[in-house]
Short mmCIF file of C-alpha atoms in Angstrom, two decimals:
data_model
loop_
_atom_site.label_atom_id
_atom_site.label_comp_id
_atom_site.label_asym_id
_atom_site.label_seq_id
_atom_site.Cartn_x
_atom_site.Cartn_y
_atom_site.Cartn_z
CA MET A 4 -2.79 -11.62 16.16
CA LYS A 5 -4.81 -8.48 16.58
CA VAL A 6 -5.64 -7.26 13.08
CA LEU A 7 -7.33 -4.03 12.05
CA VAL A 8 -9.35 -4.29 8.85
CA THR A 9 -10.45 -1.00 7.33
CA GLY A 10 -13.38 -1.16 4.94
CA ALA A 11 -14.58 -4.20 6.88
CA ALA A 12 -18.14 -3.86 5.54
CA GLY A 13 -16.83 -3.87 1.99
CA PHE A 14 -16.61 -6.71 -0.50
CA ILE A 15 -12.97 -7.72 0.04
CA GLY A 16 -12.97 -6.54 3.66
CA MET A 17 -15.76 -8.91 4.70
CA HIS A 18 -14.09 -11.91 3.09
CA CYS A 19 -10.71 -11.12 4.69
CA ALA A 20 -12.26 -10.55 8.12
CA GLU A 21 -14.14 -13.86 7.88
CA ARG A 22 -10.92 -15.73 7.20
CA LEU A 23 -9.05 -13.97 10.00
CA LEU A 24 -11.80 -14.80 12.50
CA ALA A 25 -11.98 -18.40 11.30
CA ARG A 26 -8.30 -18.94 12.00
CA GLY A 27 -8.53 -17.37 15.47
CA ASP A 28 -7.23 -13.85 15.03
CA GLU A 29 -8.72 -10.95 16.98
CA VAL A 30 -10.25 -8.61 14.42
CA VAL A 31 -11.17 -4.95 14.75
CA GLY A 32 -13.15 -3.60 11.80
CA VAL A 33 -13.78 -0.01 10.78
CA ASP A 34 -16.07 1.31 8.05
CA ASN A 35 -18.04 4.52 7.56
CA LEU A 36 -20.98 2.70 5.89
CA ASN A 37 -21.35 5.46 3.32
CA ASP A 38 -24.09 5.39 0.71
CA TYR A 39 -21.89 5.08 -2.40
CA TYR A 40 -23.85 1.85 -2.81
CA ASP A 41 -26.54 -0.07 -0.88
CA VAL A 42 -25.90 0.33 2.87
CA GLY A 43 -28.18 -2.65 3.47
CA LEU A 44 -25.72 -4.90 1.65
CA LYS A 45 -22.88 -3.56 3.80
CA LYS A 46 -24.85 -4.25 6.98
CA ALA A 47 -25.67 -7.75 5.75
CA ARG A 48 -21.96 -8.39 5.30
CA LEU A 49 -21.28 -7.13 8.83
CA SER A 50 -23.92 -9.50 10.20
CA ARG A 51 -21.63 -12.36 9.14
CA LEU A 52 -18.83 -10.96 11.32
CA SER A 53 -20.47 -11.18 14.75
CA ARG A 54 -17.16 -11.92 16.53
CA MET A 55 -15.47 -8.87 15.07
CA LYS A 56 -15.27 -5.66 17.09
CA PHE A 57 -16.73 -3.00 14.81
CA LEU A 58 -16.33 0.76 14.82
CA LYS A 59 -18.33 2.99 12.51
CA ALA A 60 -15.91 5.75 11.58
CA ASP A 61 -14.45 7.55 8.58
CA ILE A 62 -10.74 7.05 7.89
CA ALA A 63 -10.65 10.71 6.77
CA ASP A 64 -11.55 11.69 10.35
CA ARG A 65 -8.11 12.29 11.87
CA ALA A 66 -9.24 12.38 15.49
CA ALA A 67 -11.25 9.17 15.14
CA MET A 68 -8.29 7.33 13.59
CA GLU A 69 -5.91 8.61 16.27
CA ARG A 70 -8.29 7.27 18.96
CA LEU A 71 -8.71 3.97 17.15
CA PHE A 72 -4.99 3.24 16.91
CA ALA A 73 -4.32 4.49 20.45
CA ASP A 74 -7.07 2.33 21.92
CA GLU A 75 -6.61 -0.84 19.87
CA LYS A 76 -2.88 -0.89 19.03
CA PRO A 77 -3.30 -3.45 16.22
CA GLN A 78 -0.30 -5.65 15.49
CA ARG A 79 -1.10 -5.77 11.78
CA VAL A 80 -3.36 -3.77 9.48
CA ILE A 81 -5.25 -4.65 6.31
CA HIS A 82 -6.24 -1.35 4.72
CA LEU A 83 -9.06 -1.75 2.21
CA ALA A 84 -11.21 1.32 2.91
CA ALA A 85 -11.27 3.65 -0.09
CA GLN A 86 -13.51 5.49 -2.47
CA ALA A 87 -13.66 2.91 -5.22
CA GLY A 88 -14.63 3.07 -8.88
CA VAL A 89 -12.86 4.44 -11.92
CA ARG A 90 -15.97 5.93 -13.50
CA HIS A 91 -17.27 7.58 -10.34
CA SER A 92 -13.97 9.45 -9.97
CA LEU A 93 -14.94 11.44 -13.07
CA LYS A 94 -18.07 12.66 -11.26
CA ASP A 95 -16.91 13.20 -7.67
CA PRO A 96 -13.12 13.71 -7.54
CA HIS A 97 -13.16 15.30 -4.07
CA ALA A 98 -14.38 12.06 -2.49
CA TYR A 99 -11.24 10.30 -3.78
CA VAL A 100 -8.89 12.87 -2.31
CA GLN A 101 -10.56 12.66 1.11
CA ALA A 102 -10.77 8.87 1.37
CA ASN A 103 -7.80 7.71 -0.66
CA LEU A 104 -5.22 10.38 0.16
CA VAL A 105 -6.21 12.05 3.44
CA GLY A 106 -7.61 8.79 4.82
CA PHE A 107 -4.54 6.80 3.82
CA LEU A 108 -2.26 9.31 5.55
CA HIS A 109 -4.22 8.77 8.77
CA ILE A 110 -3.75 4.99 8.44
CA LEU A 111 0.00 5.38 7.89
CA GLU A 112 0.29 7.71 10.87
CA GLY A 113 -1.76 5.32 12.98
CA CYS A 114 0.49 2.40 12.06
CA ARG A 115 3.58 4.44 12.87
CA SER A 116 2.29 5.65 16.23
CA ALA A 117 0.99 2.22 17.28
CA GLY A 118 4.12 0.39 16.17
CA ALA A 119 2.26 -1.91 13.78
CA GLN A 120 4.30 -4.87 12.55
CA HIS A 121 2.95 -4.84 8.99
CA LEU A 122 0.56 -2.82 6.82
CA VAL A 123 -1.03 -4.50 3.81
CA TYR A 124 -2.98 -2.04 1.67
CA ALA A 125 -5.09 -2.19 -1.47
CA SER A 126 -3.75 -0.70 -4.67
CA SER A 127 -5.27 -1.40 -8.08
CA SER A 128 -4.50 -2.62 -11.58
CA SER A 129 -5.75 0.79 -12.73
CA VAL A 130 -2.32 2.26 -11.88
CA TYR A 131 -1.00 0.73 -15.13
CA GLY A 132 -3.07 3.24 -17.10
CA THR A 133 -2.03 3.39 -20.74
CA ASN A 134 0.74 0.79 -20.43
CA ALA A 135 0.79 -1.25 -23.62
CA LYS A 136 3.08 -4.10 -22.53
CA LEU A 137 1.24 -7.17 -21.27
CA PRO A 138 1.11 -8.77 -18.80
CA PHE A 139 1.48 -5.86 -16.41
CA SER A 140 4.49 -6.23 -14.11
CA VAL A 141 5.13 -4.48 -10.81
CA ASP A 142 8.47 -3.45 -12.34
CA ASP A 143 6.71 -1.49 -15.10
CA ASN A 144 6.57 2.30 -15.10
CA VAL A 145 3.17 3.50 -13.86
CA ASP A 146 3.47 7.24 -14.47
CA HIS A 147 0.54 7.53 -16.88
CA PRO A 148 -2.74 6.97 -14.99
CA ILE A 149 -5.92 7.83 -16.88
CA SER A 150 -8.32 8.36 -13.96
CA LEU A 151 -8.09 10.20 -10.66
CA TYR A 152 -8.86 6.90 -8.90
CA ALA A 153 -5.73 5.39 -10.46
CA ALA A 154 -3.70 8.47 -9.52
CA THR A 155 -4.74 8.16 -5.87
CA LYS A 156 -3.75 4.49 -5.81
CA LYS A 157 -0.33 5.29 -7.29
CA SER A 158 -0.03 8.02 -4.65
CA ASN A 159 -0.79 5.45 -1.94
CA GLU A 160 2.13 3.34 -3.12
CA LEU A 161 4.47 6.33 -2.94
CA MET A 162 3.20 7.41 0.47
CA ALA A 163 3.60 3.89 1.86
CA HIS A 164 7.16 3.71 0.56
CA VAL A 165 8.02 6.96 2.33
CA TYR A 166 6.80 5.59 5.67
CA ALA A 167 8.65 2.34 5.08
CA HIS A 168 11.84 4.31 4.39
CA LEU A 169 11.55 6.90 7.16
CA TYR A 170 10.03 4.83 9.94
CA ARG A 171 10.91 1.25 8.88
CA LEU A 172 7.19 0.43 8.77
CA PRO A 173 6.86 -2.81 6.75
CA VAL A 174 4.32 -2.21 3.97
CA THR A 175 2.92 -4.39 1.19
CA GLY A 176 0.76 -2.97 -1.60
CA LEU A 177 -1.53 -5.29 -3.58
CA ARG A 178 -2.66 -4.35 -7.07
CA PHE A 179 -6.03 -6.11 -7.43
CA PHE A 180 -7.31 -7.13 -10.86
CA THR A 181 -11.11 -7.07 -11.52
CA VAL A 182 -12.36 -8.80 -8.38
CA TYR A 183 -15.73 -10.59 -8.55
CA GLY A 184 -17.76 -13.15 -6.61
CA PRO A 185 -20.40 -13.50 -3.87
CA TRP A 186 -21.09 -10.38 -1.79
CA GLY A 187 -19.60 -8.19 -4.51
CA ARG A 188 -20.16 -4.51 -5.24
CA PRO A 189 -23.37 -3.43 -7.03
CA ASP A 190 -21.44 -0.90 -9.13
CA MET A 191 -19.41 -3.64 -10.83
CA SER A 192 -20.27 -5.51 -14.00
CA PRO A 193 -21.41 -8.89 -12.53
CA PHE A 194 -24.12 -7.10 -10.51
CA ILE A 195 -25.06 -4.65 -13.24
CA PHE A 196 -25.21 -7.31 -15.95
CA ALA A 197 -27.02 -9.93 -13.85
CA SER A 198 -29.71 -7.47 -12.79
CA ALA A 199 -30.26 -6.21 -16.34
CA ILE A 200 -30.31 -9.66 -17.92
CA LEU A 201 -32.83 -11.04 -15.44
CA GLU A 202 -35.07 -8.00 -15.83
CA GLY A 203 -34.83 -7.97 -19.63
CA ARG A 204 -32.99 -4.65 -19.79
CA PRO A 205 -30.06 -4.02 -22.18
CA ILE A 206 -26.49 -4.19 -20.89
CA ASP A 207 -23.96 -1.58 -22.01
CA VAL A 208 -20.99 -3.24 -23.71
CA PHE A 209 -18.19 -0.71 -24.09
CA ASN A 210 -15.59 -0.57 -26.85
CA HIS A 211 -18.04 -2.73 -28.81
CA GLY A 212 -16.97 -5.72 -26.72
CA ARG A 213 -13.29 -5.51 -27.67
CA MET A 214 -12.10 -5.68 -24.06
CA ARG A 215 -10.20 -8.24 -22.01
CA ARG A 216 -10.05 -8.43 -18.23
CA ASP A 217 -8.06 -10.49 -15.74
CA PHE A 218 -11.13 -11.48 -13.69
CA THR A 219 -10.04 -12.63 -10.21
CA TYR A 220 -12.32 -14.56 -7.88
CA ILE A 221 -12.80 -13.20 -4.37
CA ASP A 222 -11.55 -16.32 -2.57
CA ASP A 223 -8.22 -16.00 -4.39
CA ILE A 224 -8.00 -12.33 -3.46
CA ALA A 225 -8.70 -12.96 0.24
CA GLU A 226 -6.22 -15.84 0.34
CA GLY A 227 -3.59 -13.63 -1.26
CA VAL A 228 -4.20 -10.82 1.23
CA LEU A 229 -3.81 -13.07 4.25
CA ARG A 230 -0.74 -14.80 2.89
CA THR A 231 0.99 -11.48 2.28
CA LEU A 232 -0.10 -10.24 5.71
CA ASP A 233 1.62 -13.24 7.31
CA ARG A 234 4.85 -12.65 5.36
CA VAL A 235 6.08 -9.34 6.77
CA ALA A 236 7.77 -7.15 4.15
CA GLN A 237 11.56 -7.12 4.33
CA PRO A 238 14.07 -4.83 2.61
CA ALA A 239 15.07 -6.19 -0.79
CA ALA A 240 18.65 -5.04 -0.20
CA LYS A 241 20.76 -3.47 2.54
CA GLY A 242 19.49 0.03 3.24
CA ALA A 243 16.31 -0.44 1.22
CA ALA A 244 12.86 0.23 2.62
CA PRO A 245 10.78 -2.74 3.87
CA ALA A 246 8.24 -2.19 1.08
CA ARG A 247 6.80 -4.60 -1.49
CA LEU A 248 4.28 -4.49 -4.33
CA TYR A 249 2.44 -7.44 -5.85
CA ASN A 250 -0.17 -8.01 -8.50
CA ILE A 251 -3.03 -10.29 -7.51
CA GLY A 252 -4.77 -11.39 -10.68
CA ASN A 253 -5.92 -14.63 -12.22
CA ASN A 254 -3.16 -14.43 -14.85
CA ARG A 255 -5.70 -15.55 -17.48
CA PRO A 256 -7.33 -12.56 -19.25
CA VAL A 257 -10.81 -13.25 -20.60
CA ASP A 258 -12.58 -11.63 -23.55
CA LEU A 259 -15.47 -9.48 -22.38
CA MET A 260 -17.84 -11.27 -24.77
CA LEU A 261 -16.85 -14.67 -23.33
CA TYR A 262 -17.43 -13.32 -19.84
CA ILE A 263 -20.93 -12.18 -20.85
CA GLU A 264 -21.63 -15.60 -22.40
CA THR A 265 -20.50 -17.33 -19.19
CA LEU A 266 -22.83 -15.11 -17.16
CA GLU A 267 -25.71 -15.77 -19.60
CA LYS A 268 -25.19 -19.52 -19.24
CA ALA A 269 -25.17 -19.33 -15.43
CA LEU A 270 -28.32 -17.18 -15.43
CA GLY A 271 -30.06 -19.25 -18.08
CA LYS A 272 -31.00 -16.15 -20.04
CA LYS A 273 -29.54 -14.16 -22.95
CA ALA A 274 -28.49 -10.53 -22.64
CA ILE A 275 -29.72 -7.68 -24.79
CA ARG A 276 -26.44 -6.01 -25.77
CA ASN A 277 -26.10 -2.27 -26.26
CA MET A 278 -22.76 -1.88 -28.06
CA LEU A 279 -21.02 1.41 -27.20
CA PRO A 280 -17.62 3.11 -27.73
CA MET A 281 -14.88 3.13 -25.09
CA GLN A 282 -15.60 5.10 -21.91
CA PRO A 283 -13.25 7.81 -20.61
CA GLY A 284 -10.84 6.47 -17.99
CA ASP A 285 -11.21 2.85 -19.15
CA VAL A 286 -8.52 0.55 -20.57
CA GLN A 287 -8.87 -2.10 -23.26
CA GLU A 288 -7.06 -4.96 -21.56
CA THR A 289 -5.61 -5.99 -18.21
CA ALA A 290 -3.37 -8.95 -17.43
CA ALA A 291 -1.37 -9.59 -14.27
CA ASP A 292 2.19 -10.83 -14.09
CA ILE A 293 2.14 -12.73 -10.78
CA ASP A 294 5.59 -14.31 -10.87
CA SER A 295 6.87 -12.23 -7.94
CA LEU A 296 3.79 -13.09 -5.85
CA ASP A 297 4.42 -16.77 -6.56
CA ALA A 298 8.15 -16.53 -5.87
CA ASP A 299 7.89 -14.56 -2.60
CA ILE A 300 4.56 -15.69 -1.16
CA GLY A 301 4.09 -19.06 -2.88
CA PHE A 302 0.61 -18.24 -4.15
CA ARG A 303 -1.08 -18.07 -7.54
CA PRO A 304 -4.83 -17.38 -7.97
CA SER A 305 -6.43 -20.36 -9.68
CA THR A 306 -10.25 -20.12 -9.79
CA PRO A 307 -11.42 -20.17 -13.43
CA LEU A 308 -14.27 -18.00 -14.69
CA GLU A 309 -16.50 -21.00 -15.38
CA VAL A 310 -16.33 -21.84 -11.66
CA GLY A 311 -16.45 -18.34 -10.19
CA VAL A 312 -19.32 -16.91 -12.22
CA PRO A 313 -21.83 -19.68 -11.32
CA ARG A 314 -20.90 -19.23 -7.66
CA PHE A 315 -21.63 -15.52 -7.94
CA VAL A 316 -24.96 -16.19 -9.66
CA GLU A 317 -25.95 -18.72 -7.00
CA TRP A 318 -25.27 -16.15 -4.27
CA TYR A 319 -27.00 -13.37 -6.22
CA ARG A 320 -30.17 -15.37 -6.67
CA GLY A 321 -30.18 -16.37 -3.03
CA TYR A 322 -29.55 -12.89 -1.68
CA TYR A 323 -32.02 -11.06 -3.92
CA GLY A 324 -34.52 -13.90 -4.38
CA ARG A 325 -34.21 -13.51 -8.14
CA VAL A 326 -35.52 -16.07 -10.60
CA ALA A 327 -35.10 -16.20 -14.38
#
């Protein structure tokens, strides 16, 4: 197939593109290579995708996206480009509107005009906001987001459903849960903690460590994305829109303190812990109900933390040449 991957220089985008290329698909990648975090890391990821056709462009650029879809006419689309980060959305809300709302509209319009067979797009576990019932189910109400980032992801799900209903565009939204692993994002805790621990700096532990996260290893995420891409969304009932939503999480929430201990063990060095109260926009616990993903797609993430964290540390040391 010819597959367009947006955010191809990103963490999940690189891993998905690698798998598509390895199985023989034709891949077109787009990314604006912005400086939200280290552009050098993004370029290093792209260097692993030499057989991918790459276009540097911003999804918020309407004319560029119209040209891209007209020229390439992708059969299927994996949309991962977005302004990420819950905490950053408190500082720069306009960036989230441009990338996550305006940009997503351009992707939907591109899919419609090019007659794409299936759009798989990234949502987020953050849409569950203040939901108290665990594990989080895709059938739960998600009308109480607590960050603008979460609100834009919920908006993406609504926008995608509209296009599925009006234009019969098959769409599948994936709510990712705390993705980690090699080639990850420097603004996420594995990077931040590993760097601080190795350099002897304190790590900030919010809510005094009383947090739990459904950490999900990158290989499981990429496998889930490709499997859902291959299973084109169908209407759940006569007259319904061809739209689906799935959680992709490890289904095994881990205490934040255990996660830190696992990272310390892999690094061979103890952390200096700076215990702090809860941050605005954050939630105490996440846990994914993945029964529908298993039932429809036949997939359940399975990589345990004690396997994934050492793999991340091995990559981190190799990439940055760090030693304890």
